Short mmCIF file of C-alpha atoms in Angstrom, two decimals:
data_model
loop_
_atom_site.label_atom_id
_atom_site.label_comp_id
_atom_site.label_asym_id
_atom_site.label_seq_id
_atom_site.Cartn_x
_atom_site.Cartn_y
_atom_site.Cartn_z
CA MET A 1 -20.93 6.15 -15.96
CA PRO A 2 -20.09 9.36 -18.13
CA TYR A 3 -22.46 8.58 -21.06
CA ASP A 4 -24.37 11.68 -22.23
CA HIS A 5 -26.87 9.70 -24.15
CA ARG A 6 -27.80 7.83 -21.25
CA LYS A 7 -28.36 11.19 -19.12
CA THR A 8 -32.27 10.86 -19.22
CA THR A 9 -32.07 7.39 -18.18
CA ARG A 10 -29.97 8.33 -15.28
CA ARG A 11 -32.30 11.17 -14.02
CA THR A 12 -35.37 9.10 -14.72
CA LEU A 13 -33.79 6.45 -12.41
CA ALA A 14 -32.86 9.06 -9.73
CA LEU A 15 -36.60 10.29 -9.74
CA ALA A 16 -37.94 6.60 -9.63
CA LEU A 17 -35.84 5.78 -6.60
CA ALA A 18 -36.69 8.98 -5.01
CA ALA A 19 -40.61 8.05 -5.36
CA ALA A 20 -39.97 4.72 -4.22
CA GLY A 21 -38.45 5.92 -0.89
CA CYS A 22 -34.80 5.07 -1.73
CA CYS A 23 -33.26 8.31 -0.87
CA ALA A 24 -31.46 6.18 1.89
CA VAL A 25 -29.91 3.72 -0.96
CA LEU A 26 -28.66 6.68 -2.88
CA ALA A 27 -27.02 7.83 0.28
CA GLY A 28 -24.77 4.69 0.49
CA CYS A 29 -27.06 3.48 3.53
CA ALA A 30 -28.65 0.63 2.00
CA THR A 31 -27.52 -2.65 0.25
CA SER A 32 -28.16 -4.44 -2.76
CA GLN A 33 -30.55 -7.24 -2.74
CA ALA A 34 -28.57 -8.68 -5.68
CA SER A 35 -25.75 -9.14 -3.34
CA GLN A 36 -26.94 -11.26 -0.67
CA GLN A 37 -24.80 -13.98 -1.89
CA ASP A 38 -21.64 -12.55 -0.64
CA SER A 39 -22.15 -8.63 -0.79
CA GLY A 40 -24.17 -6.04 0.98
CA LYS A 41 -21.42 -4.75 3.02
CA GLN A 42 -20.67 -0.87 2.89
CA PRO A 43 -16.97 -0.14 2.23
CA SER A 44 -14.48 -0.46 4.74
CA PRO A 45 -13.38 2.69 6.74
CA SER A 46 -10.88 4.78 4.78
CA LEU A 47 -7.17 4.26 5.43
CA ALA A 48 -6.10 6.72 3.28
CA SER A 49 -8.01 9.48 1.21
CA GLY A 50 -7.40 12.70 -0.56
CA THR A 51 -9.82 15.73 0.30
CA ALA A 52 -11.10 17.41 -2.94
CA GLY A 53 -10.90 20.88 -3.45
CA ASN A 54 -13.42 23.73 -4.50
CA SER A 55 -12.87 24.77 -8.10
CA GLY A 56 -15.25 27.82 -7.34
CA ASP A 57 -17.28 26.68 -10.59
CA SER A 58 -20.42 25.93 -8.59
CA GLY A 59 -22.13 27.90 -5.91
CA GLY A 60 -23.10 26.77 -2.32
CA GLN A 61 -20.16 24.37 -2.16
CA PRO A 62 -17.83 24.68 1.17
CA THR A 63 -14.77 26.37 0.73
CA ARG A 64 -11.82 24.18 0.04
CA SER A 65 -8.30 24.06 -1.09
CA PRO A 66 -7.85 23.53 -4.72
CA VAL A 67 -5.33 20.61 -4.06
CA ALA A 68 -6.13 17.21 -2.49
CA THR A 69 -4.92 18.09 1.15
CA GLY A 70 -5.83 14.61 2.53
CA THR A 71 -3.93 11.79 3.01
CA THR A 72 -1.81 9.70 0.96
CA GLY A 73 -2.00 5.87 1.51
CA THR A 74 0.88 4.13 3.24
CA THR A 75 0.74 0.69 4.52
CA ALA A 76 2.55 0.23 7.82
CA ALA A 77 5.38 -2.42 7.81
CA THR A 78 5.18 -5.48 10.01
CA GLY A 79 7.93 -6.30 12.48
CA SER A 80 11.08 -4.22 13.13
CA LYS A 81 12.61 -4.15 9.55
CA PRO A 82 11.18 -1.87 6.84
CA PRO A 83 9.96 -3.32 3.79
CA SER A 84 12.56 -4.00 1.02
CA GLN A 85 12.47 -1.94 -2.22
CA SER A 86 11.45 -5.43 -3.93
CA ASN A 87 8.23 -5.45 -2.05
CA ARG A 88 7.60 -1.91 -2.60
CA PRO A 89 8.09 -1.59 -6.33
CA LEU A 90 6.02 1.61 -6.52
CA ALA A 91 7.80 3.57 -3.84
CA GLY A 92 8.33 7.16 -5.34
CA ARG A 93 5.42 6.85 -7.81
CA SER A 94 2.05 8.82 -7.11
CA VAL A 95 -1.48 7.72 -8.24
CA VAL A 96 -4.88 9.61 -8.17
CA ILE A 97 -8.01 7.47 -7.62
CA ASP A 98 -11.15 9.07 -8.61
CA PRO A 99 -14.40 7.13 -7.32
CA GLY A 100 -17.15 8.15 -9.87
CA HIS A 101 -19.94 10.13 -8.61
CA ASN A 102 -20.88 10.59 -4.89
CA SER A 103 -23.99 9.15 -3.23
CA GLY A 104 -24.74 12.51 -1.91
CA ASN A 105 -25.29 13.71 -5.49
CA PHE A 106 -29.02 12.84 -5.61
CA ARG A 107 -29.92 15.19 -2.57
CA HIS A 108 -27.96 17.98 -4.29
CA THR A 109 -29.43 18.16 -7.75
CA SER A 110 -29.21 21.70 -7.97
CA GLU A 111 -25.33 22.04 -7.34
CA ILE A 112 -24.50 18.92 -9.52
CA ASN A 113 -26.69 20.57 -12.49
CA GLN A 114 -24.61 23.75 -12.66
CA LYS A 115 -22.48 23.89 -15.80
CA VAL A 116 -18.89 23.86 -15.67
CA ASN A 117 -16.29 24.46 -18.23
CA ILE A 118 -14.68 21.25 -19.59
CA GLY A 119 -12.31 23.19 -22.36
CA THR A 120 -14.46 22.18 -25.28
CA THR A 121 -17.85 23.53 -24.06
CA HIS A 122 -19.80 23.45 -20.89
CA LYS A 123 -21.44 20.32 -18.88
CA GLU A 124 -23.09 19.47 -15.75
CA CYS A 125 -20.80 19.45 -12.62
CA ASP A 126 -21.81 15.76 -11.97
CA THR A 127 -24.38 13.11 -12.18
CA THR A 128 -26.13 10.77 -9.70
CA GLY A 129 -24.57 7.74 -11.64
CA THR A 130 -26.42 4.72 -12.39
CA SER A 131 -27.58 1.51 -10.33
CA THR A 132 -28.53 -2.08 -10.55
CA ASN A 133 -32.33 -3.13 -10.66
CA ALA A 134 -32.06 -3.90 -6.77
CA GLY A 135 -30.67 -0.55 -6.12
CA TYR A 136 -26.99 -1.01 -5.56
CA THR A 137 -25.45 2.41 -6.67
CA GLU A 138 -22.71 3.16 -8.93
CA ALA A 139 -21.36 5.63 -6.37
CA SER A 140 -21.21 2.89 -3.62
CA PHE A 141 -19.46 0.58 -5.90
CA THR A 142 -16.95 2.82 -7.31
CA LEU A 143 -15.97 3.95 -3.64
CA ASP A 144 -15.61 0.27 -2.38
CA VAL A 145 -13.53 -0.64 -5.48
CA SER A 146 -11.45 2.51 -5.14
CA HIS A 147 -10.82 1.78 -1.38
CA ARG A 148 -9.65 -1.74 -2.38
CA LEU A 149 -7.25 -0.55 -5.15
CA ARG A 150 -5.89 1.99 -2.93
CA ASP A 151 -5.01 -0.71 -0.49
CA LEU A 152 -3.32 -2.81 -3.12
CA LEU A 153 -1.42 0.40 -4.42
CA THR A 154 0.04 1.50 -1.08
CA ALA A 155 0.81 -2.09 -0.10
CA ARG A 156 3.35 -1.71 -3.27
CA GLY A 157 4.78 1.48 -2.12
CA ALA A 158 2.69 3.99 -4.22
CA GLU A 159 1.62 7.34 -2.63
CA VAL A 160 -2.17 7.45 -3.37
CA VAL A 161 -4.87 10.46 -3.13
CA LEU A 162 -8.64 9.94 -3.77
CA THR A 163 -10.38 12.78 -5.37
CA HIS A 164 -13.35 12.28 -2.66
CA ASP A 165 -13.89 9.65 -0.03
CA ALA A 166 -17.56 10.17 0.81
CA ASP A 167 -16.21 13.20 2.90
CA ARG A 168 -18.18 15.97 1.41
CA PRO A 169 -22.07 16.24 0.71
CA TRP A 170 -21.80 16.09 -3.08
CA GLY A 171 -19.34 16.32 -6.03
CA PRO A 172 -16.60 17.23 -6.63
CA CYS A 173 -17.28 18.40 -10.11
CA ILE A 174 -15.73 16.78 -13.18
CA ASP A 175 -13.28 19.90 -13.73
CA GLU A 176 -12.22 19.73 -9.82
CA ARG A 177 -11.46 15.99 -10.23
CA ALA A 178 -9.01 16.74 -13.19
CA LYS A 179 -7.50 19.62 -11.09
CA ILE A 180 -6.60 17.40 -8.19
CA GLY A 181 -4.82 14.83 -10.47
CA ASN A 182 -2.88 17.82 -12.35
CA ALA A 183 -2.21 19.62 -8.59
CA ALA A 184 -0.64 16.24 -7.35
CA ARG A 185 1.35 15.70 -10.75
CA ALA A 186 0.26 11.95 -10.73
CA ASP A 187 2.06 9.61 -12.80
CA ALA A 188 -1.43 8.12 -13.40
CA VAL A 189 -5.02 8.79 -12.65
CA VAL A 190 -7.81 6.11 -12.80
CA SER A 191 -11.49 7.02 -12.59
CA VAL A 192 -13.48 4.11 -11.38
CA HIS A 193 -17.10 3.84 -12.93
CA ALA A 194 -19.55 1.19 -13.76
CA ASP A 195 -21.81 1.60 -16.75
CA GLY A 196 -25.62 1.88 -17.32
CA SER A 197 -26.30 0.33 -20.53
CA ALA A 198 -28.99 -1.90 -22.11
CA VAL A 199 -29.64 -5.35 -20.93
CA GLY A 200 -27.31 -7.79 -23.00
CA ASN A 201 -24.56 -5.31 -23.12
CA ARG A 202 -21.87 -6.95 -20.99
CA GLY A 203 -18.25 -6.51 -20.26
CA PHE A 204 -15.85 -3.97 -19.23
CA HIS A 205 -14.23 -1.09 -21.12
CA VAL A 206 -11.65 1.64 -20.55
CA ILE A 207 -12.03 5.28 -21.85
CA LEU A 208 -9.09 6.97 -23.00
CA PRO A 209 -8.77 10.59 -23.99
CA ALA A 210 -9.09 11.90 -27.48
CA ARG A 211 -6.63 14.37 -28.91
CA VAL A 212 -8.43 17.78 -28.12
CA ARG A 213 -6.84 21.18 -28.22
CA GLU A 214 -9.81 23.98 -27.73
CA GLY A 215 -10.21 26.44 -25.12
CA SER A 216 -8.49 25.16 -21.91
CA ALA A 217 -8.42 21.79 -22.99
CA ASP A 218 -5.03 20.39 -24.56
CA THR A 219 -4.51 16.49 -24.20
CA ALA A 220 -1.80 16.26 -26.62
CA LYS A 221 0.84 15.17 -24.12
CA ILE A 222 -1.20 12.74 -22.32
CA VAL A 223 -2.96 10.95 -25.25
CA ALA A 224 -0.14 8.33 -25.86
CA PRO A 225 0.70 7.50 -22.25
CA SER A 226 -3.00 7.23 -21.46
CA ARG A 227 -3.43 4.76 -24.10
CA GLU A 228 -0.70 2.80 -22.81
CA LEU A 229 -1.98 3.26 -19.31
CA GLY A 230 -5.56 1.88 -20.57
CA GLU A 231 -4.02 -1.03 -22.69
CA ARG A 232 -2.23 -2.44 -19.77
CA ILE A 233 -5.39 -1.92 -17.40
CA VAL A 234 -7.55 -3.72 -20.18
CA ASP A 235 -5.06 -6.90 -20.06
CA ARG A 236 -4.82 -7.29 -16.41
CA PHE A 237 -8.42 -6.79 -15.82
CA ALA A 238 -9.48 -9.21 -18.01
CA ARG A 239 -6.93 -11.74 -16.25
CA ALA A 240 -7.82 -10.77 -12.59
CA THR A 241 -11.68 -10.92 -13.41
CA GLY A 242 -12.03 -13.60 -15.97
CA THR A 243 -14.45 -11.32 -17.72
CA ALA A 244 -14.25 -10.07 -21.39
CA PRO A 245 -14.01 -6.52 -22.86
CA ALA A 246 -17.39 -4.84 -23.54
CA ASN A 247 -19.51 -6.59 -26.51
CA TYR A 248 -21.35 -3.13 -27.31
CA LEU A 249 -18.17 -0.75 -27.95
CA GLY A 250 -14.67 -0.62 -28.59
CA SER A 251 -14.76 -3.64 -31.34
CA GLY A 252 -13.81 -5.72 -28.74
CA THR A 253 -10.75 -4.21 -27.54
CA GLY A 254 -12.18 -2.92 -24.45
CA LEU A 255 -10.99 0.53 -25.31
CA ASP A 256 -13.05 3.75 -26.28
CA VAL A 257 -11.83 7.19 -27.08
CA ARG A 258 -13.67 10.09 -26.14
CA ASP A 259 -13.51 13.77 -26.55
CA ASP A 260 -16.51 15.00 -24.50
CA LEU A 261 -15.38 14.16 -21.06
CA GLY A 262 -14.15 16.74 -18.64
CA GLY A 263 -12.21 14.77 -16.53
CA LEU A 264 -10.11 13.54 -19.42
CA ASN A 265 -10.20 16.92 -21.61
CA LEU A 266 -8.73 18.94 -18.56
CA SER A 267 -6.15 16.61 -17.34
CA THR A 268 -2.54 17.26 -17.92
CA VAL A 269 -1.33 13.84 -16.67
CA PRO A 270 -1.95 10.44 -17.92
CA LYS A 271 -5.56 9.36 -17.11
CA VAL A 272 -8.11 6.87 -18.04
CA PHE A 273 -11.61 5.98 -16.87
CA VAL A 274 -12.52 2.15 -16.19
CA GLU A 275 -16.22 1.22 -16.62
CA CYS A 276 -16.00 -2.08 -14.87
CA GLY A 277 -19.34 -3.64 -16.10
CA ASN A 278 -22.78 -2.83 -16.85
CA MET A 279 -24.97 -2.28 -13.81
CA ARG A 280 -28.15 -2.76 -15.88
CA ASP A 281 -27.49 -6.25 -17.13
CA PRO A 282 -28.70 -8.56 -14.43
CA LYS A 283 -25.46 -10.93 -15.14
CA ASP A 284 -23.00 -8.17 -15.00
CA ALA A 285 -24.89 -6.88 -11.91
CA GLN A 286 -24.40 -10.26 -10.26
CA LEU A 287 -20.82 -9.72 -10.62
CA LEU A 288 -20.73 -6.12 -9.50
CA THR A 289 -22.40 -6.68 -6.44
CA SER A 290 -20.28 -9.39 -5.34
CA GLU A 291 -17.47 -8.47 -2.75
CA THR A 292 -15.23 -11.17 -4.22
CA TRP A 293 -15.45 -9.91 -7.66
CA ARG A 294 -14.91 -6.36 -6.45
CA GLN A 295 -11.67 -7.45 -4.86
CA LYS A 296 -10.52 -9.09 -8.18
CA ALA A 297 -11.64 -5.95 -10.26
CA ALA A 298 -9.29 -3.85 -8.05
CA GLN A 299 -6.44 -6.43 -8.35
CA GLY A 300 -6.83 -6.01 -12.07
CA ILE A 301 -6.74 -2.18 -12.09
CA ALA A 302 -3.84 -2.26 -9.63
CA ASP A 303 -2.02 -4.91 -11.40
CA GLY A 304 -2.28 -2.51 -14.88
CA ILE A 305 -1.25 0.57 -13.19
CA ALA A 306 1.60 -1.37 -11.64
CA THR A 307 3.00 -2.65 -15.21
CA TYR A 308 2.39 0.82 -16.68
CA LEU A 309 4.38 2.80 -13.90
CA LYS A 310 7.24 0.11 -13.90
CA GLY A 311 7.38 0.43 -17.80
#
């Protein structure tokens, strides 16, 4: 949820949750009451993940390599014969998945509030993200969908890197997330999010980079391919989930162009943000907390990426 105009809402939410003793929830240790029908499960153990690097923009963070050193996802072939090329259409293609926020951010407010350069200005390193009324956090949602998305893409032969995998106490910062995708020279980068808008605002949307050329930001080369990637994801996400594009922005297209997001401004490879739904709307929240629906969401994003990468 990268919306500035809801920054106050997010911070108020975080303080309210803290006062209610919900730190365990924001650490990813609790499950949503709204997901009792078929959710409430924590993300499955990682099969493949990238380790995010330290950009050096914020103090107190463990020293790390600036490149995602971790793992790329590959699915082992069953049987004695290697999988055929037709079963691995994305072989040789690289994808970076960026799970929005981090469940540990709530306990590291001083670190995530430090300003980093996003090319056009300076913004906070990261935020806590939003949550449903029942306490299911955006950070838990994004990591779960990212795991599912990784598995679907690696099964098709893609090399996949995660910007983080709950393997660090907070972050990474928004500028570092961009650097990970750039260093990997990814064919596509997708940042997974869920929105925190008003009740009645429903549906998903994909955020695209605007044409920006200021300071260290220059998106001229990625605007067109990022739009194509976003359009493919909108189409396939709607098919897979049966949900409609957002009714509160994008004029029904499911696309929103932004020039104020560091993760997009600093990217040198095609990149989009996918806001899978609105966690603050009860009807959307019911979908987002469903394990079955989250699998459909991952399928839709994977199908969109695949159609983009195959041209």
